[in-house]
PDB file of C-alpha atoms in Angstrom:
ATOM      1  CA  MET A   1      51.616 -29.704  81.465  1.00 94.00           C
ATOM      2  CA  ARG A   2      49.005 -27.100  80.718  1.00 97.00           C
ATOM      3  CA  ILE A   3      48.967 -23.924  82.986  1.00 98.00           C
ATOM      4  CA  GLY A   4      45.952 -21.659  82.876  1.00 98.00           C
ATOM      5  CA  LEU A   5      46.554 -17.907  83.336  1.00 98.00           C
ATOM      6  CA  ASP A   6      43.770 -15.232  83.668  1.00 97.00           C
ATOM      7  CA  MET A   7      44.922 -12.497  81.290  1.00 97.00           C
ATOM      8  CA  MET A   8      42.293 -10.142  82.610  1.00 96.00           C
ATOM      9  CA  GLY A   9      42.811 -10.013  86.249  1.00 92.00           C
ATOM     10  CA  GLY A  10      44.697  -7.385  88.080  1.00 90.00           C
ATOM     11  CA  ASP A  11      44.980  -3.545  87.816  1.00 90.00           C
ATOM     12  CA  PHE A  12      47.407  -3.706  84.861  1.00 92.00           C
ATOM     13  CA  ALA A  13      45.773  -6.313  82.749  1.00 91.00           C
ATOM     14  CA  PRO A  14      46.164  -7.723  80.022  1.00 96.00           C
ATOM     15  CA  LEU A  15      49.564  -6.004  79.269  1.00 96.00           C
ATOM     16  CA  GLU A  16      51.468  -6.807  82.114  1.00 95.00           C
ATOM     17  CA  ALA A  17      50.068 -10.563  82.026  1.00 96.00           C
ATOM     18  CA  VAL A  18      51.512 -10.682  78.479  1.00 97.00           C
ATOM     19  CA  LYS A  19      54.860  -9.020  79.580  1.00 97.00           C
ATOM     20  CA  GLY A  20      54.960 -11.872  82.149  1.00 96.00           C
ATOM     21  CA  VAL A  21      54.305 -14.744  79.782  1.00 97.00           C
ATOM     22  CA  LYS A  22      57.187 -13.483  77.541  1.00 97.00           C
ATOM     23  CA  LEU A  23      59.458 -13.080  80.446  1.00 96.00           C
ATOM     24  CA  PHE A  24      58.673 -16.674  81.369  1.00 96.00           C
ATOM     25  CA  PHE A  25      59.343 -18.125  77.881  1.00 95.00           C
ATOM     26  CA  ASP A  26      62.622 -16.054  77.548  1.00 94.00           C
ATOM     27  CA  THR A  27      64.191 -17.023  80.902  1.00 93.00           C
ATOM     28  CA  VAL A  28      62.692 -20.350  82.016  1.00 90.00           C
ATOM     29  CA  ALA A  29      63.463 -23.731  80.396  1.00 81.00           C
ATOM     30  CA  THR A  30      60.079 -25.250  80.203  1.00 88.00           C
ATOM     31  CA  ASP A  31      57.799 -27.829  78.295  1.00 90.00           C
ATOM     32  CA  ALA A  32      54.671 -26.029  79.728  1.00 94.00           C
ATOM     33  CA  HIS A  33      51.758 -24.801  77.457  1.00 97.00           C
ATOM     34  CA  LEU A  34      50.107 -21.772  78.658  1.00 97.00           C
ATOM     35  CA  VAL A  35      46.320 -21.462  78.318  1.00 98.00           C
ATOM     36  CA  MET A  36      45.708 -17.769  78.222  1.00 98.00           C
ATOM     37  CA  ILE A  37      42.156 -17.010  79.299  1.00 98.00           C
ATOM     38  CA  GLY A  38      40.814 -13.454  78.058  1.00 97.00           C
ATOM     39  CA  ASP A  39      39.399 -11.211  75.638  1.00 96.00           C
ATOM     40  CA  GLU A  40      40.764 -12.107  72.250  1.00 96.00           C
ATOM     41  CA  ALA A  41      40.353  -8.881  70.889  1.00 96.00           C
ATOM     42  CA  ALA A  42      42.390  -7.235  73.690  1.00 96.00           C
ATOM     43  CA  LEU A  43      45.033  -9.928  73.552  1.00 96.00           C
ATOM     44  CA  ALA A  44      45.565 -10.360  70.058  1.00 95.00           C
ATOM     45  CA  PRO A  45      47.645  -7.110  69.498  1.00 96.00           C
ATOM     46  CA  LEU A  46      49.553  -7.522  72.526  1.00 96.00           C
ATOM     47  CA  LEU A  47      50.630 -11.079  71.561  1.00 95.00           C
ATOM     48  CA  ALA A  48      51.421 -10.143  68.282  1.00 93.00           C
ATOM     49  CA  GLU A  49      53.756  -7.455  69.576  1.00 95.00           C
ATOM     50  CA  ALA A  50      55.291  -9.873  72.027  1.00 94.00           C
ATOM     51  CA  GLN A  51      56.232 -12.352  69.276  1.00 93.00           C
ATOM     52  CA  LEU A  52      55.581 -15.376  71.179  1.00 93.00           C
ATOM     53  CA  ASP A  53      56.276 -19.008  69.945  1.00 91.00           C
ATOM     54  CA  GLN A  54      52.669 -19.705  68.980  1.00 90.00           C
ATOM     55  CA  SER A  55      53.137 -23.638  69.572  1.00 93.00           C
ATOM     56  CA  LYS A  56      53.863 -22.816  73.256  1.00 95.00           C
ATOM     57  CA  TYR A  57      50.539 -21.101  74.161  1.00 96.00           C
ATOM     58  CA  SER A  58      46.594 -20.940  73.276  1.00 97.00           C
ATOM     59  CA  VAL A  59      43.943 -18.622  73.898  1.00 97.00           C
ATOM     60  CA  VAL A  60      40.459 -19.282  75.404  1.00 98.00           C
ATOM     61  CA  HIS A  61      38.136 -16.470  74.850  1.00 98.00           C
ATOM     62  CA  SER A  62      36.153 -14.862  77.828  1.00 96.00           C
ATOM     63  CA  SER A  63      33.680 -12.309  77.180  1.00 96.00           C
ATOM     64  CA  GLN A  64      33.230 -11.159  80.937  1.00 94.00           C
ATOM     65  CA  VAL A  65      35.635  -9.900  83.719  1.00 94.00           C
ATOM     66  CA  ILE A  66      34.999 -10.008  87.324  1.00 95.00           C
ATOM     67  CA  GLY A  67      36.005  -6.490  88.690  1.00 92.00           C
ATOM     68  CA  MET A  68      38.216  -6.285  91.841  1.00 89.00           C
ATOM     69  CA  ASN A  69      35.366  -4.821  93.975  1.00 89.00           C
ATOM     70  CA  GLU A  70      32.588  -7.091  92.977  1.00 92.00           C
ATOM     71  CA  HIS A  71      30.985  -9.514  95.281  1.00 93.00           C
ATOM     72  CA  PRO A  72      32.909 -12.835  94.710  1.00 92.00           C
ATOM     73  CA  THR A  73      29.975 -15.454  94.981  1.00 93.00           C
ATOM     74  CA  LYS A  74      27.457 -13.186  93.082  1.00 94.00           C
ATOM     75  CA  ALA A  75      30.059 -12.447  90.399  1.00 93.00           C
ATOM     76  CA  LEU A  76      30.863 -15.980  89.572  1.00 92.00           C
ATOM     77  CA  LYS A  77      27.348 -16.971  89.351  1.00 93.00           C
ATOM     78  CA  GLU A  78      26.304 -14.074  87.249  1.00 94.00           C
ATOM     79  CA  LYS A  79      29.464 -14.173  85.073  1.00 95.00           C
ATOM     80  CA  PRO A  80      30.184 -17.786  83.964  1.00 94.00           C
ATOM     81  CA  GLN A  81      31.933 -16.502  81.085  1.00 96.00           C
ATOM     82  CA  SER A  82      34.500 -14.521  83.042  1.00 97.00           C
ATOM     83  CA  SER A  83      38.069 -15.229  82.944  1.00 97.00           C
ATOM     84  CA  ILE A  84      38.155 -16.637  86.416  1.00 97.00           C
ATOM     85  CA  GLY A  85      34.810 -18.509  86.015  1.00 96.00           C
ATOM     86  CA  ILE A  86      36.209 -20.248  82.613  1.00 97.00           C
ATOM     87  CA  GLY A  87      39.545 -20.688  84.433  1.00 97.00           C
ATOM     88  CA  PHE A  88      38.052 -22.897  87.148  1.00 97.00           C
ATOM     89  CA  HIS A  89      35.883 -24.789  84.807  1.00 96.00           C
ATOM     90  CA  LEU A  90      39.026 -25.727  82.795  1.00 97.00           C
ATOM     91  CA  LEU A  91      40.834 -26.676  86.043  1.00 97.00           C
ATOM     92  CA  GLN A  92      37.839 -28.753  87.340  1.00 96.00           C
ATOM     93  CA  SER A  93      37.526 -30.625  84.151  1.00 95.00           C
ATOM     94  CA  GLY A  94      41.183 -31.480  83.826  1.00 95.00           C
ATOM     95  CA  LYS A  95      41.969 -29.256  80.841  1.00 97.00           C
ATOM     96  CA  ILE A  96      44.478 -27.403  82.732  1.00 98.00           C
ATOM     97  CA  ASP A  97      46.813 -28.578  85.552  1.00 97.00           C
ATOM     98  CA  ALA A  98      47.015 -25.222  87.331  1.00 98.00           C
ATOM     99  CA  PHE A  99      45.345 -21.781  87.415  1.00 98.00           C
ATOM    100  CA  ILE A 100      46.522 -18.389  88.083  1.00 97.00           C
ATOM    101  CA  SER A 101      44.942 -15.218  88.610  1.00 96.00           C
ATOM    102  CA  ALA A 102      45.890 -11.752  89.883  1.00 94.00           C
ATOM    103  CA  GLY A 103      41.927 -10.785  89.821  1.00 93.00           C
ATOM    104  CA  ASN A 104      39.445 -10.695  92.516  1.00 93.00           C
ATOM    105  CA  THR A 105      40.926 -12.464  95.558  1.00 90.00           C
ATOM    106  CA  GLY A 106      37.234 -13.279  96.983  1.00 91.00           C
ATOM    107  CA  ALA A 107      36.189 -14.843  93.569  1.00 93.00           C
ATOM    108  CA  MET A 108      39.432 -16.878  93.628  1.00 94.00           C
ATOM    109  CA  MET A 109      38.726 -18.131  96.979  1.00 92.00           C
ATOM    110  CA  VAL A 110      35.236 -19.034  96.281  1.00 92.00           C
ATOM    111  CA  GLY A 111      36.096 -20.719  92.959  1.00 94.00           C
ATOM    112  CA  THR A 112      38.873 -22.735  94.563  1.00 94.00           C
ATOM    113  CA  PHE A 113      36.546 -24.139  97.442  1.00 89.00           C
ATOM    114  CA  TYR A 114      33.551 -24.725  95.367  1.00 89.00           C
ATOM    115  CA  SER A 115      35.109 -26.160  92.219  1.00 90.00           C
ATOM    116  CA  ILE A 116      38.126 -28.244  93.226  1.00 90.00           C
ATOM    117  CA  LYS A 117      37.594 -28.713  96.957  1.00 87.00           C
ATOM    118  CA  ALA A 118      40.081 -29.657  99.704  1.00 92.00           C
ATOM    119  CA  ILE A 119      42.486 -32.620  99.799  1.00 95.00           C
ATOM    120  CA  GLU A 120      40.786 -35.131 101.990  1.00 94.00           C
ATOM    121  CA  GLY A 121      41.664 -34.677 105.747  1.00 95.00           C
ATOM    122  CA  VAL A 122      42.318 -31.077 105.290  1.00 95.00           C
ATOM    123  CA  GLN A 123      40.099 -29.125 107.387  1.00 95.00           C
ATOM    124  CA  ARG A 124      40.983 -25.648 106.267  1.00 94.00           C
ATOM    125  CA  PRO A 125      43.098 -24.768 103.324  1.00 95.00           C
ATOM    126  CA  THR A 126      45.610 -21.970 103.754  1.00 95.00           C
ATOM    127  CA  ILE A 127      47.808 -19.323 102.188  1.00 94.00           C
ATOM    128  CA  SER A 128      51.254 -18.462 102.981  1.00 94.00           C
ATOM    129  CA  THR A 129      53.943 -15.952 102.425  1.00 92.00           C
ATOM    130  CA  PRO A 130      57.781 -16.379 101.712  1.00 92.00           C
ATOM    131  CA  VAL A 131      59.631 -14.408 104.524  1.00 92.00           C
ATOM    132  CA  PRO A 132      63.103 -12.916 103.337  1.00 92.00           C
ATOM    133  CA  ARG A 133      65.700 -13.798 106.042  1.00 92.00           C
ATOM    134  CA  GLU A 134      68.804 -11.771 106.639  1.00 87.00           C
ATOM    135  CA  ASP A 135      71.070 -14.901 105.645  1.00 88.00           C
ATOM    136  CA  GLY A 136      69.504 -14.608 102.197  1.00 87.00           C
ATOM    137  CA  SER A 137      67.115 -17.457 102.374  1.00 91.00           C
ATOM    138  CA  PHE A 138      63.401 -17.570 102.640  1.00 92.00           C
ATOM    139  CA  GLY A 139      61.243 -18.872 105.496  1.00 95.00           C
ATOM    140  CA  LEU A 140      57.416 -19.398 105.347  1.00 96.00           C
ATOM    141  CA  LEU A 141      54.616 -17.716 107.381  1.00 97.00           C
ATOM    142  CA  LEU A 142      51.132 -19.194 107.313  1.00 97.00           C
ATOM    143  CA  ASP A 143      48.294 -18.494 107.586  1.00 94.00           C
ATOM    144  CA  VAL A 144      48.412 -14.866 106.076  1.00 93.00           C
ATOM    145  CA  GLY A 145      44.756 -14.209 105.807  1.00 89.00           C
ATOM    146  CA  ILE A 146      41.927 -16.655 104.945  1.00 90.00           C
ATOM    147  CA  ASN A 147      41.603 -18.195 108.354  1.00 92.00           C
ATOM    148  CA  ALA A 148      41.300 -15.163 110.832  1.00 92.00           C
ATOM    149  CA  ASP A 149      40.123 -17.623 113.551  1.00 94.00           C
ATOM    150  CA  CYS A 150      41.517 -21.029 113.973  1.00 96.00           C
ATOM    151  CA  LYS A 151      41.573 -24.120 116.310  1.00 97.00           C
ATOM    152  CA  PRO A 152      44.712 -25.607 117.448  1.00 98.00           C
ATOM    153  CA  GLU A 153      44.249 -28.381 114.785  1.00 97.00           C
ATOM    154  CA  ASN A 154      44.076 -26.044 112.056  1.00 97.00           C
ATOM    155  CA  LEU A 155      47.477 -24.659 113.022  1.00 98.00           C
ATOM    156  CA  VAL A 156      49.054 -28.107 113.212  1.00 98.00           C
ATOM    157  CA  GLN A 157      47.717 -28.827 109.628  1.00 97.00           C
ATOM    158  CA  PHE A 158      49.324 -25.456 108.436  1.00 98.00           C
ATOM    159  CA  ALA A 159      52.569 -26.644 109.958  1.00 98.00           C
ATOM    160  CA  VAL A 160      52.305 -29.839 107.887  1.00 98.00           C
ATOM    161  CA  LEU A 161      51.347 -28.133 104.658  1.00 98.00           C
ATOM    162  CA  GLY A 162      54.167 -25.349 105.216  1.00 98.00           C
ATOM    163  CA  SER A 163      56.620 -28.001 105.965  1.00 98.00           C
ATOM    164  CA  LEU A 164      55.918 -29.823 102.689  1.00 97.00           C
ATOM    165  CA  TYR A 165      55.853 -26.703 100.701  1.00 97.00           C
ATOM    166  CA  SER A 166      59.378 -25.642 102.243  1.00 97.00           C
ATOM    167  CA  LYS A 167      60.833 -29.044 101.523  1.00 96.00           C
ATOM    168  CA  HIS A 168      59.734 -29.383  98.034  1.00 95.00           C
ATOM    169  CA  ILE A 169      59.321 -25.993  96.723  1.00 94.00           C
ATOM    170  CA  LEU A 170      61.916 -23.817  98.828  1.00 93.00           C
ATOM    171  CA  GLY A 171      64.394 -26.847  99.021  1.00 93.00           C
ATOM    172  CA  ILE A 172      64.672 -26.893 102.829  1.00 95.00           C
ATOM    173  CA  ASN A 173      65.435 -30.620 103.624  1.00 93.00           C
ATOM    174  CA  ASP A 174      64.113 -31.025 107.114  1.00 95.00           C
ATOM    175  CA  PRO A 175      62.292 -27.612 107.721  1.00 98.00           C
ATOM    176  CA  THR A 176      61.915 -26.724 111.404  1.00 98.00           C
ATOM    177  CA  VAL A 177      58.564 -25.330 112.660  1.00 98.00           C
ATOM    178  CA  GLY A 178      58.004 -22.384 115.039  1.00 98.00           C
ATOM    179  CA  LEU A 179      54.586 -21.091 116.797  1.00 98.00           C
ATOM    180  CA  LEU A 180      54.314 -17.369 116.515  1.00 98.00           C
ATOM    181  CA  ASN A 181      53.795 -16.272 120.109  1.00 97.00           C
ATOM    182  CA  ILE A 182      54.536 -13.415 122.618  1.00 96.00           C
ATOM    183  CA  GLY A 183      57.271 -15.340 124.466  1.00 94.00           C
ATOM    184  CA  GLU A 184      59.560 -18.407 124.086  1.00 93.00           C
ATOM    185  CA  GLU A 185      58.586 -20.381 126.916  1.00 93.00           C
ATOM    186  CA  GLU A 186      56.152 -23.237 126.754  1.00 92.00           C
ATOM    187  CA  GLY A 187      52.750 -22.090 128.150  1.00 90.00           C
ATOM    188  CA  LYS A 188      53.046 -18.382 126.909  1.00 93.00           C
ATOM    189  CA  GLY A 189      50.337 -16.817 124.909  1.00 94.00           C
ATOM    190  CA  ASN A 190      46.749 -17.022 124.444  1.00 95.00           C
ATOM    191  CA  LEU A 191      44.265 -19.937 124.543  1.00 97.00           C
ATOM    192  CA  LEU A 192      45.057 -20.787 121.032  1.00 97.00           C
ATOM    193  CA  ALA A 193      48.844 -20.873 121.368  1.00 97.00           C
ATOM    194  CA  GLN A 194      48.805 -22.641 124.639  1.00 97.00           C
ATOM    195  CA  ALA A 195      46.535 -25.516 123.186  1.00 97.00           C
ATOM    196  CA  THR A 196      48.505 -25.644 120.028  1.00 98.00           C
ATOM    197  CA  TYR A 197      52.061 -26.108 121.437  1.00 98.00           C
ATOM    198  CA  PRO A 198      51.784 -29.486 122.682  1.00 97.00           C
ATOM    199  CA  LEU A 199      49.999 -30.714 119.493  1.00 98.00           C
ATOM    200  CA  LEU A 200      53.085 -29.371 117.393  1.00 98.00           C
ATOM    201  CA  LYS A 201      55.597 -30.780 119.930  1.00 97.00           C
ATOM    202  CA  GLU A 202      54.023 -34.330 119.702  1.00 96.00           C
ATOM    203  CA  HIS A 203      53.495 -34.480 116.003  1.00 96.00           C
ATOM    204  CA  PRO A 204      55.466 -37.169 114.239  1.00 95.00           C
ATOM    205  CA  GLN A 205      55.805 -35.456 110.959  1.00 94.00           C
ATOM    206  CA  LEU A 206      56.983 -32.044 112.306  1.00 97.00           C
ATOM    207  CA  ASN A 207      60.469 -30.839 113.335  1.00 97.00           C
ATOM    208  CA  PHE A 208      58.903 -28.547 115.888  1.00 98.00           C
ATOM    209  CA  VAL A 209      61.432 -26.270 117.652  1.00 97.00           C
ATOM    210  CA  GLY A 210      59.093 -24.196 119.896  1.00 97.00           C
ATOM    211  CA  ASN A 211      57.562 -20.615 120.148  1.00 98.00           C
ATOM    212  CA  VAL A 212      59.149 -17.889 118.164  1.00 97.00           C
ATOM    213  CA  GLU A 213      58.541 -14.274 118.721  1.00 97.00           C
ATOM    214  CA  GLY A 214      58.039 -11.345 116.383  1.00 94.00           C
ATOM    215  CA  ARG A 215      61.775 -10.493 116.261  1.00 94.00           C
ATOM    216  CA  ASP A 216      62.562 -13.948 115.025  1.00 95.00           C
ATOM    217  CA  VAL A 217      60.361 -13.908 112.076  1.00 94.00           C
ATOM    218  CA  LEU A 218      63.229 -12.606 109.719  1.00 93.00           C
ATOM    219  CA  THR A 219      65.780 -14.838 111.181  1.00 94.00           C
ATOM    220  CA  ASN A 220      66.401 -18.486 110.586  1.00 93.00           C
ATOM    221  CA  LYS A 221      65.127 -19.618 114.054  1.00 96.00           C
ATOM    222  CA  ALA A 222      62.473 -21.349 112.225  1.00 97.00           C
ATOM    223  CA  ASP A 223      61.746 -22.286 108.536  1.00 98.00           C
ATOM    224  CA  VAL A 224      58.051 -22.454 108.902  1.00 98.00           C
ATOM    225  CA  ILE A 225      56.192 -20.175 111.174  1.00 98.00           C
ATOM    226  CA  VAL A 226      52.491 -20.787 111.892  1.00 98.00           C
ATOM    227  CA  CYS A 227      49.741 -18.404 113.458  1.00 97.00           C
ATOM    228  CA  GLU A 228      46.009 -17.797 112.603  1.00 97.00           C
ATOM    229  CA  GLY A 229      45.335 -15.539 109.584  1.00 95.00           C
ATOM    230  CA  PHE A 230      44.582 -12.353 111.609  1.00 96.00           C
ATOM    231  CA  THR A 231      47.997 -12.116 112.971  1.00 96.00           C
ATOM    232  CA  GLY A 232      49.603 -13.442 109.723  1.00 95.00           C
ATOM    233  CA  ASN A 233      47.912 -10.854 107.794  1.00 92.00           C
ATOM    234  CA  VAL A 234      49.049  -8.046 109.998  1.00 94.00           C
ATOM    235  CA  VAL A 235      52.689  -9.331 109.826  1.00 93.00           C
ATOM    236  CA  LEU A 236      52.381  -9.840 105.960  1.00 90.00           C
ATOM    237  CA  LYS A 237      51.220  -6.209 105.473  1.00 89.00           C
ATOM    238  CA  MET A 238      53.828  -4.834 107.883  1.00 91.00           C
ATOM    239  CA  ALA A 239      56.552  -6.636 106.045  1.00 88.00           C
ATOM    240  CA  GLU A 240      55.294  -5.289 102.534  1.00 85.00           C
ATOM    241  CA  SER A 241      55.581  -1.629 103.869  1.00 90.00           C
ATOM    242  CA  PHE A 242      59.263  -2.212 104.612  1.00 88.00           C
ATOM    243  CA  HIS A 243      59.774  -2.217 100.829  1.00 85.00           C
ATOM    244  CA  ASP A 244      57.619   0.869 100.211  1.00 88.00           C
ATOM    245  CA  ILE A 245      59.511   2.861 102.874  1.00 92.00           C
ATOM    246  CA  ALA A 246      62.903   1.907 101.292  1.00 91.00           C
ATOM    247  CA  LEU A 247      61.813   3.079  98.032  1.00 88.00           C
ATOM    248  CA  ARG A 248      60.399   6.376  99.481  1.00 92.00           C
ATOM    249  CA  ARG A 249      63.516   7.068 101.389  1.00 93.00           C
ATOM    250  CA  ASN A 250      65.697   6.008  98.367  1.00 92.00           C
ATOM    251  CA  ILE A 251      67.364   3.151 100.225  1.00 91.00           C
ATOM    252  CA  ASN A 252      69.173   0.774  97.920  1.00 90.00           C
ATOM    253  CA  ASP A 253      69.648  -2.346  99.679  1.00 88.00           C
ATOM    254  CA  ASP A 254      69.399  -5.893  98.294  1.00 87.00           C
ATOM    255  CA  TYR A 255      67.765  -7.307 101.443  1.00 88.00           C
ATOM    256  CA  MET A 256      65.036  -4.654 101.435  1.00 88.00           C
ATOM    257  CA  LYS A 257      64.432  -5.480  97.638  1.00 84.00           C
ATOM    258  CA  LYS A 258      63.377  -9.022  98.817  1.00 85.00           C
ATOM    259  CA  PHE A 259      60.251  -7.633 100.456  1.00 85.00           C
ATOM    260  CA  ASP A 260      58.886  -6.690  97.001  1.00 82.00           C
ATOM    261  CA  PHE A 261      56.053  -9.039  96.415  1.00 74.00           C
ATOM    262  CA  GLU A 262      57.081  -9.082  92.679  1.00 75.00           C
ATOM    263  CA  SER A 263      60.166 -11.257  93.563  1.00 74.00           C
ATOM    264  CA  TYR A 264      57.869 -14.183  94.338  1.00 74.00           C
ATOM    265  CA  GLY A 265      54.689 -13.385  92.499  1.00 78.00           C
ATOM    266  CA  GLY A 266      51.728 -14.760  94.263  1.00 87.00           C
ATOM    267  CA  THR A 267      50.836 -17.504  96.972  1.00 91.00           C
ATOM    268  CA  PRO A 268      49.388 -20.853  96.368  1.00 95.00           C
ATOM    269  CA  VAL A 269      46.310 -22.071  98.072  1.00 96.00           C
ATOM    270  CA  LEU A 270      47.803 -24.988 100.075  1.00 96.00           C
ATOM    271  CA  GLY A 271      45.490 -27.946 100.900  1.00 96.00           C
ATOM    272  CA  VAL A 272      43.266 -28.018  97.777  1.00 96.00           C
ATOM    273  CA  SER A 273      43.389 -30.631  95.186  1.00 94.00           C
ATOM    274  CA  ARG A 274      44.712 -28.631  92.191  1.00 95.00           C
ATOM    275  CA  PRO A 275      47.371 -26.003  92.062  1.00 97.00           C
ATOM    276  CA  VAL A 276      45.700 -22.492  92.434  1.00 97.00           C
ATOM    277  CA  ILE A 277      47.944 -19.399  92.739  1.00 96.00           C
ATOM    278  CA  ILE A 278      46.591 -16.010  93.684  1.00 94.00           C
ATOM    279  CA  GLY A 279      48.492 -12.907  92.736  1.00 92.00           C
ATOM    280  CA  HIS A 280      48.573  -9.367  94.053  1.00 88.00           C
ATOM    281  CA  GLY A 281      46.058  -7.048  92.150  1.00 86.00           C
ATOM    282  CA  ILE A 282      49.007  -4.707  91.261  1.00 85.00           C
ATOM    283  CA  SER A 283      51.064  -7.388  89.823  1.00 90.00           C
ATOM    284  CA  LYS A 284      53.420  -6.570  86.837  1.00 91.00           C
ATOM    285  CA  GLY A 285      55.348  -8.733  84.479  1.00 93.00           C
ATOM    286  CA  VAL A 286      57.927 -10.197  86.891  1.00 93.00           C
ATOM    287  CA  ALA A 287      55.262 -11.152  89.225  1.00 93.00           C
ATOM    288  CA  PHE A 288      53.239 -12.847  86.559  1.00 96.00           C
ATOM    289  CA  LYS A 289      56.518 -14.620  85.475  1.00 95.00           C
ATOM    290  CA  ASN A 290      57.222 -15.852  88.965  1.00 93.00           C
ATOM    291  CA  MET A 291      53.713 -17.082  89.470  1.00 95.00           C
ATOM    292  CA  ILE A 292      54.018 -19.335  86.265  1.00 96.00           C
ATOM    293  CA  SER A 293      57.195 -20.604  87.471  1.00 95.00           C
ATOM    294  CA  LEU A 294      55.787 -21.522  90.670  1.00 95.00           C
ATOM    295  CA  ALA A 295      52.929 -23.375  89.076  1.00 96.00           C
ATOM    296  CA  GLN A 296      55.399 -25.327  86.940  1.00 96.00           C
ATOM    297  CA  GLN A 297      57.303 -26.249  90.114  1.00 95.00           C
ATOM    298  CA  MET A 298      54.236 -27.282  92.004  1.00 96.00           C
ATOM    299  CA  ILE A 299      53.446 -29.669  89.179  1.00 96.00           C
ATOM    300  CA  GLN A 300      56.958 -30.970  88.504  1.00 96.00           C
ATOM    301  CA  THR A 301      57.606 -31.776  92.052  1.00 96.00           C
ATOM    302  CA  LYS A 302      54.169 -33.335  92.632  1.00 96.00           C
ATOM    303  CA  LEU A 303      53.660 -31.271  95.660  1.00 96.00           C
ATOM    304  CA  LEU A 304      49.863 -32.254  95.759  1.00 96.00           C
ATOM    305  CA  ASP A 305      50.422 -35.781  95.692  1.00 96.00           C
ATOM    306  CA  LYS A 306      52.941 -35.614  98.679  1.00 96.00           C
ATOM    307  CA  ILE A 307      50.315 -33.580 100.643  1.00 96.00           C
ATOM    308  CA  ARG A 308      47.606 -36.245  99.888  1.00 96.00           C
ATOM    309  CA  GLU A 309      50.277 -39.162 101.081  1.00 94.00           C
ATOM    310  CA  SER A 310      50.919 -37.149 104.343  1.00 93.00           C
ATOM    311  CA  PHE A 311      47.231 -36.679 105.230  1.00 91.00           C
ATOM    312  CA  VAL A 312      46.667 -40.313 104.632  1.00 83.00           C
ATOM    313  CA  LYS A 313      49.263 -41.004 107.165  1.00 66.00           C
TER     314      LYS A 313
END
């Protein structure tokens, strides 16, 4: 397998990206070949210092970088030789099997939707976040940002995508699905929640357990929790703040450490035809290492083939 990595994306590029590659090769048993996309002059001394096995990677030169604050569509059009632009070209042409970047999130989303498309039958691709639970396991929350307004059918598809991801990536055999709501009883919530509930309840591929409330998000009441991206992003950002508060208050707690985004690296765009993983702009070495590991796992488990099969059904 060939995994493409944008070496110029993120606030600490390319140094932390190189550190992540070294961590990956040092700690993960793999036959993956990494295709590093970035400025050769900037990468050469860092790669030399890292002393990586040269048979395990190759470098594709990019002469341009899309800044974090640039307009996504305009930047991709005007900077075809950017690391993100080249990455999507390689992915679209089949020269890499997955693409990872901690760069401009908007450019990553635009590149994803316009170069590799959604899997047939998927109305709206989605992004998710792992949710650390008190028992030590992880649940999944989606959507967490790219679909601020949704229809009931969208949430049902998010539930299917999240269930497949939970089963094949998180290792949960028969994941339960909950609908994020303001009460447990059927019929609670706004019009979207009320219309979504019966669709989830009747769906033959889902193990639906009903509504879950905000206090249930960090418990094991449901393995997959679905909501529209507006609510999901609010929950995500609040959860990320737990780790920051713990650090500021010198709270040394193993559970609170799991709210550090570095522990899971990045989020895949679920529902598109090739693996695309988007990292946080402040990603450091551990986050890059975990994103590469996730890409490898998605390829090895053939997750996208399983999603295709599910939507054909």
